[in-house]
Coordinates of C-alpha atoms in Angstrom, one line a residue:
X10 CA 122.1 87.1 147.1
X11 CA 120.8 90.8 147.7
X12 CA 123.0 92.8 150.2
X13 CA 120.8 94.6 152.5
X14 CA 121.5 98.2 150.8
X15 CA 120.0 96.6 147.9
X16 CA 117.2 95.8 149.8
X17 CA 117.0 98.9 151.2
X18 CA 116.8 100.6 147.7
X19 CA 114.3 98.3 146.5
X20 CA 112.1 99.4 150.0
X21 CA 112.7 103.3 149.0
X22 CA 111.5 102.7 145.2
X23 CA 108.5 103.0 143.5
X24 CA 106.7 99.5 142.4
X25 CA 107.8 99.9 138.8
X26 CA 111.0 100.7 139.5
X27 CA 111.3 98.1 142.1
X28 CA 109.9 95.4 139.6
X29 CA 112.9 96.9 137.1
X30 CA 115.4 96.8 140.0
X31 CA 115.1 92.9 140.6
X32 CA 115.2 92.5 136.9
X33 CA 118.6 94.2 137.4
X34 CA 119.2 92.2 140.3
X35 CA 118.6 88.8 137.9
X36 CA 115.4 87.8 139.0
X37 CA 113.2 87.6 136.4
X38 CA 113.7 87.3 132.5
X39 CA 111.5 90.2 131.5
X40 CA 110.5 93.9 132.9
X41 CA 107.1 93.4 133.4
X42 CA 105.0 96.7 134.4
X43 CA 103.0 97.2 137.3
X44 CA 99.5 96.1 135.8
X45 CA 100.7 92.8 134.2
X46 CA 102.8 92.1 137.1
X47 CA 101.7 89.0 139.7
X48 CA 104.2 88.9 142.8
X49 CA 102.8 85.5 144.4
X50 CA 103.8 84.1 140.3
X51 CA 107.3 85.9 140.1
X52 CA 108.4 84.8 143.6
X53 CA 107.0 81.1 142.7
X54 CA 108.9 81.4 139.6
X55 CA 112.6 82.3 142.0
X56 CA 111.8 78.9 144.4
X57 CA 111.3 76.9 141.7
X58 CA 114.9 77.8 140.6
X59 CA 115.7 77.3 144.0
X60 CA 114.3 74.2 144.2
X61 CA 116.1 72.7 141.2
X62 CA 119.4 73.6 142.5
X63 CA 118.6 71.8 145.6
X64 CA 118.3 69.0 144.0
X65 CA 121.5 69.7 141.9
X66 CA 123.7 70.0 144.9
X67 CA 122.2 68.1 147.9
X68 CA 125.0 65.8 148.4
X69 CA 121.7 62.9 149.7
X70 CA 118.6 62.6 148.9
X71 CA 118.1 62.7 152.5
X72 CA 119.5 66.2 153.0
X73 CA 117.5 67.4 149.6
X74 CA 114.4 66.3 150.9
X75 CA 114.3 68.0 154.4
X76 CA 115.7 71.0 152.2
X77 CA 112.0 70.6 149.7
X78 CA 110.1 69.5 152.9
X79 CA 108.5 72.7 153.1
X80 CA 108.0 73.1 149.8
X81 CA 106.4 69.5 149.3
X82 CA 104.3 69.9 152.1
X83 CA 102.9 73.3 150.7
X84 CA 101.8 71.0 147.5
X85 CA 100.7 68.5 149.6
X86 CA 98.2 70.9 151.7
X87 CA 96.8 72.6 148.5
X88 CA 96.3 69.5 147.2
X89 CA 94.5 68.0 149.9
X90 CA 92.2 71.0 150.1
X91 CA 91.6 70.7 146.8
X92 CA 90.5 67.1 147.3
X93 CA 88.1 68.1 149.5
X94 CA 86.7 70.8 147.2
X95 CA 88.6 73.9 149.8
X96 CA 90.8 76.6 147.8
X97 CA 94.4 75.5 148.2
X98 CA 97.8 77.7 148.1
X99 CA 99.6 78.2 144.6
X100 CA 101.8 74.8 143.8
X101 CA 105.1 74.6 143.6
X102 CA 106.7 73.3 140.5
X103 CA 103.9 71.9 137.9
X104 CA 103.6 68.2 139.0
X105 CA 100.7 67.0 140.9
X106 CA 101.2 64.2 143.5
X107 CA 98.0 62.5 142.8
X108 CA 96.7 63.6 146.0
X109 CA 93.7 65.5 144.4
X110 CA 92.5 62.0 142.6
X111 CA 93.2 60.2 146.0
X112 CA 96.6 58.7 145.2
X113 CA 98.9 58.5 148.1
X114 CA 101.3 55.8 146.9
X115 CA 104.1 58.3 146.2
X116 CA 104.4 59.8 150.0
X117 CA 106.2 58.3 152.8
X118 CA 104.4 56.0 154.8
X119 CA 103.6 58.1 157.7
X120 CA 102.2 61.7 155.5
X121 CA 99.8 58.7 154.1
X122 CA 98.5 57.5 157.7
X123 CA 97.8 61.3 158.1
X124 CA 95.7 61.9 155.1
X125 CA 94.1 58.4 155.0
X126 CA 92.9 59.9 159.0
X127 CA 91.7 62.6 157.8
X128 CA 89.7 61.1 154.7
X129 CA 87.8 59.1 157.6
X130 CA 87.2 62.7 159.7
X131 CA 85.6 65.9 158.2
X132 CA 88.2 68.3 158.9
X133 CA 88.2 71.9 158.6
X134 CA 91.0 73.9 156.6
X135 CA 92.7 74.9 159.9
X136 CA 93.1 71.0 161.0
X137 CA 93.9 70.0 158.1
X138 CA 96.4 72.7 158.2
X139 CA 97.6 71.5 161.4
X140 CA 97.9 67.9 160.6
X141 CA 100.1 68.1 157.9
X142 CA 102.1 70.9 159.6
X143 CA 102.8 68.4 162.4
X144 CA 103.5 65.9 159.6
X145 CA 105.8 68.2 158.2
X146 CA 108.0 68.8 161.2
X147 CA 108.3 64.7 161.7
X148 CA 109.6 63.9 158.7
X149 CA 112.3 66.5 158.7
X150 CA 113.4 65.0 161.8
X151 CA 113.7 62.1 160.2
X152 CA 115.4 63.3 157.6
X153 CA 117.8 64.9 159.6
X154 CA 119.2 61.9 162.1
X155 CA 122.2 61.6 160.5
X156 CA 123.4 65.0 160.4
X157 CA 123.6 66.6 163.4
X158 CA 123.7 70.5 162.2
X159 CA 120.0 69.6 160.9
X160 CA 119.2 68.0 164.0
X161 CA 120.1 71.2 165.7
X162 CA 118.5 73.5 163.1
X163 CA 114.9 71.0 163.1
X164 CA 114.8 71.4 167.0
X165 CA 115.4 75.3 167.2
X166 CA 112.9 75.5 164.3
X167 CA 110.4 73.6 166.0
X168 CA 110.9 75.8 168.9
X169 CA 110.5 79.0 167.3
X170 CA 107.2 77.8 165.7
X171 CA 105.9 76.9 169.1
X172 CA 107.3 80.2 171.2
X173 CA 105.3 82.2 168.3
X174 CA 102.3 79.9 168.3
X175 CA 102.2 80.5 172.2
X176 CA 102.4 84.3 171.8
X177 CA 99.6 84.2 168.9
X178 CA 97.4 82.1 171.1
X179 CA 97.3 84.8 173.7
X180 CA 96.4 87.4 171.9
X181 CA 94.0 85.5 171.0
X182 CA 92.9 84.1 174.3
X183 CA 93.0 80.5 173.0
X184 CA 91.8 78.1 176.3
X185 CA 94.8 75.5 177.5
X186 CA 93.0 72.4 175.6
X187 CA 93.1 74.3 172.1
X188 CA 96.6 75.2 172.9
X189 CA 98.1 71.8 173.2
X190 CA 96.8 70.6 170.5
X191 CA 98.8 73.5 168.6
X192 CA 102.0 72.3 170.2
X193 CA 104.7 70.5 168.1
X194 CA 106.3 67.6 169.6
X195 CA 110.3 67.1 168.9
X196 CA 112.2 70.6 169.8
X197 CA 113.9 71.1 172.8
X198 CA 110.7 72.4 174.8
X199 CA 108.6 70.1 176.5
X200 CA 105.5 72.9 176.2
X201 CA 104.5 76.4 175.5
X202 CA 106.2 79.6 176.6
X203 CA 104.3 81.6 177.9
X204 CA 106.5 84.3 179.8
X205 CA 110.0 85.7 179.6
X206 CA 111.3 84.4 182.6
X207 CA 110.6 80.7 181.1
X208 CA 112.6 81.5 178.2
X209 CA 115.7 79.2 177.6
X210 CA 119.0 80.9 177.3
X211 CA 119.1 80.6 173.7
X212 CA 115.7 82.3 173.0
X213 CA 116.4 85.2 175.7
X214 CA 116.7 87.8 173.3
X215 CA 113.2 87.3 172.0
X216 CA 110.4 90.2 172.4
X217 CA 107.4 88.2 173.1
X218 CA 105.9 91.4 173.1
X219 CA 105.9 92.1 169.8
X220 CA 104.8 89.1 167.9
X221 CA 106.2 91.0 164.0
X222 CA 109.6 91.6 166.0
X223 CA 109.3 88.4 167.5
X224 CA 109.1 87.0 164.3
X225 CA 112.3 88.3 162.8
X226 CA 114.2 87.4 165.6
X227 CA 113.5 84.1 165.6
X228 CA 114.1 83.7 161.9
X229 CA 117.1 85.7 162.3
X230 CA 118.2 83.3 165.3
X231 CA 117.9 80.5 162.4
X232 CA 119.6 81.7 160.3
X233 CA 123.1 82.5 162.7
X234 CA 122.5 78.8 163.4
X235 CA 122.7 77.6 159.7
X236 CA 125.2 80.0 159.1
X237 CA 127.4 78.4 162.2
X238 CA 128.6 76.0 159.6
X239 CA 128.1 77.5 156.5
X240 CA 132.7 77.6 155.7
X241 CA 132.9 73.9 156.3
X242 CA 133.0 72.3 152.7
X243 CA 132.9 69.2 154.4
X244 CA 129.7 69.3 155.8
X245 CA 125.7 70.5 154.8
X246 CA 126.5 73.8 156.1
X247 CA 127.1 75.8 152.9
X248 CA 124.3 74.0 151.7
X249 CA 121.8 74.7 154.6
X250 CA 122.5 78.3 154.9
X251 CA 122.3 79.3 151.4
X252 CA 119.1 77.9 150.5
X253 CA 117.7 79.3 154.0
X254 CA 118.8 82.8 153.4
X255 CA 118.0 82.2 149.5
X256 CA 114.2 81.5 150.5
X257 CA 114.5 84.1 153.4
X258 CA 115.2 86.6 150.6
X259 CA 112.5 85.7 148.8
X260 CA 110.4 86.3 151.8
X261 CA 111.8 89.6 152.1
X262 CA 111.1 90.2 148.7
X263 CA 107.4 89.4 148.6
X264 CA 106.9 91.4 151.5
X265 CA 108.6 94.6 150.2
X266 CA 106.5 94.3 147.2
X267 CA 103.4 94.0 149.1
X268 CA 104.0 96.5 151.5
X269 CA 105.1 99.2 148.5
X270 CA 101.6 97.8 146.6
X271 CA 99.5 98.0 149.5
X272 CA 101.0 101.4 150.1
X273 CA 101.9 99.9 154.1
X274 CA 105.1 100.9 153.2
X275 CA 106.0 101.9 156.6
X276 CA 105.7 98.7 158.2
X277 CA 108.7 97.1 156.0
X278 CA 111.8 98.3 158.4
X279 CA 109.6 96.5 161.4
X280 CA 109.6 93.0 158.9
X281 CA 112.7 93.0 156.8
X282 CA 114.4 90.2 157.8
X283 CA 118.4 89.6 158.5
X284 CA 118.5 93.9 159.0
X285 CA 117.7 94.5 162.7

């Protein structure tokens, strides 16, 4: 894991020294230089490692697939898109599901129902974006019914989506129908937030305000709640936590890069995550 005065350092550097500093830092198995250098590639290349130790260490398959969840539900979506002749989002790991030749048979029963509804609509990107969003969200519930720290950490999650959501879709000045149908059944909300006053106690500390802060907060507020369990050997704590922060790094990582790239370096102390 980087400490945050690494990440720090890498924020401060130049991009070819920051591509040389995460070599340092182990992640990757060659200095590559700033022209020949793809950051969407290298960061697929660190969850793929991810992913395989995962799969090493999930004591179920249960708790190793709502760990991959978001990761096979990325596939799945670019996939799909593909399918319907739409650009999809860089796979993860190089098998294909069989989605893009119409072969469902390896999902679980319910992702099929969604995509065998959406063959018989003509969806746009964005619903079909949705859909298997909502999808998503399900089936790590499902996943998670027999361990209650996941059960916690799915309902927060699913709250934080739709308390961002919420704020998004005022900026935006979305109309009530559109924004129910953005809602995500199964946190601990029955509907959007809207206000701070309507704010549960847990979520009181969050800006709505400020949707960038707003997101770091509430991925920060995710992570203290893996982390509640992250000493007991006994339970998916250590598990949960690590691969969280490990792919929260990653996030942090890819956006430092961008940021230094883009030369938006500025806005990186307002995104780095796990720092405020």
């Amino acid at each position: 894991m980087l400490s945050p005065e690494a990440l720090l350092r890498l924020s401060a550097a130049s991009f070819d020294e920051a591509i040389k500093m995460l070599h340092d830092y182990g992640y990757n198995e060659g200095v590559l230089t700033e022209g020949s250098f793809d950051i969407d590639r290298f960061i697929g290349r660190q969850i793929s490692l991810l992913i395989d130790f995962i799969k090493e260490y999930s004591p179920s398959a249960e708790v190793e697939e709502f760990l991959l969840a978001p990761f096979l539900f990325n596939n799945i979506k670019a996939e799909y898109k593909r399918k319907r002749g739409g650009a999809g989002a860089r796979l993860y790991e190089a098998n294909s599901l069989g989605i893009f030749e119409g072969d469902y048979s390896g999902l679980d029963s319910k992702t099929k129902d969604i995509l065998v509804m959406l063959d018989e609509s003509n969806p746009s990107s964005q619903q079909i974006d949705l859909a298997l969003t909502k999808a998503m969200y399900d089936y790590k519930l499902r996943k998670a019914k027999r361990h209650t720290l996941l059960g916690r950490y799915i309902r927060a999650e699913i709250d934080t989506v739709n308390i961002i959501t919420a704020q998004r879709a005022k900026k935006l000045r979305l109309g009530e129908d559109t924004l129910n149908e953005l809602f995500i059944a199964g946190g601990n909300l029955k509907g959007f937030v809207t206000s701070k006053e309507d704010l549960p106690k847990e979520y009181e500390e969050f800006d709505l305000n400020n949707l960038v802060k707003l997101e770091t907060q509430a991925d920060n507020y995710l992570l203290k709640l893996a982390d509640s369990r992250s000493s007991d050997m006994d339970s998916v704590g250590p598990l949960l936590s690590y691969s969280l922060r490990k792919n929260s790094e990653f996030k942090t990582v890819k956006m430092i890069l961008v940021c230094i790239k883009s030369d938006a370096r500025s806005d990186i102390p307002h995104r780095i995550r796990g720092l405020l």
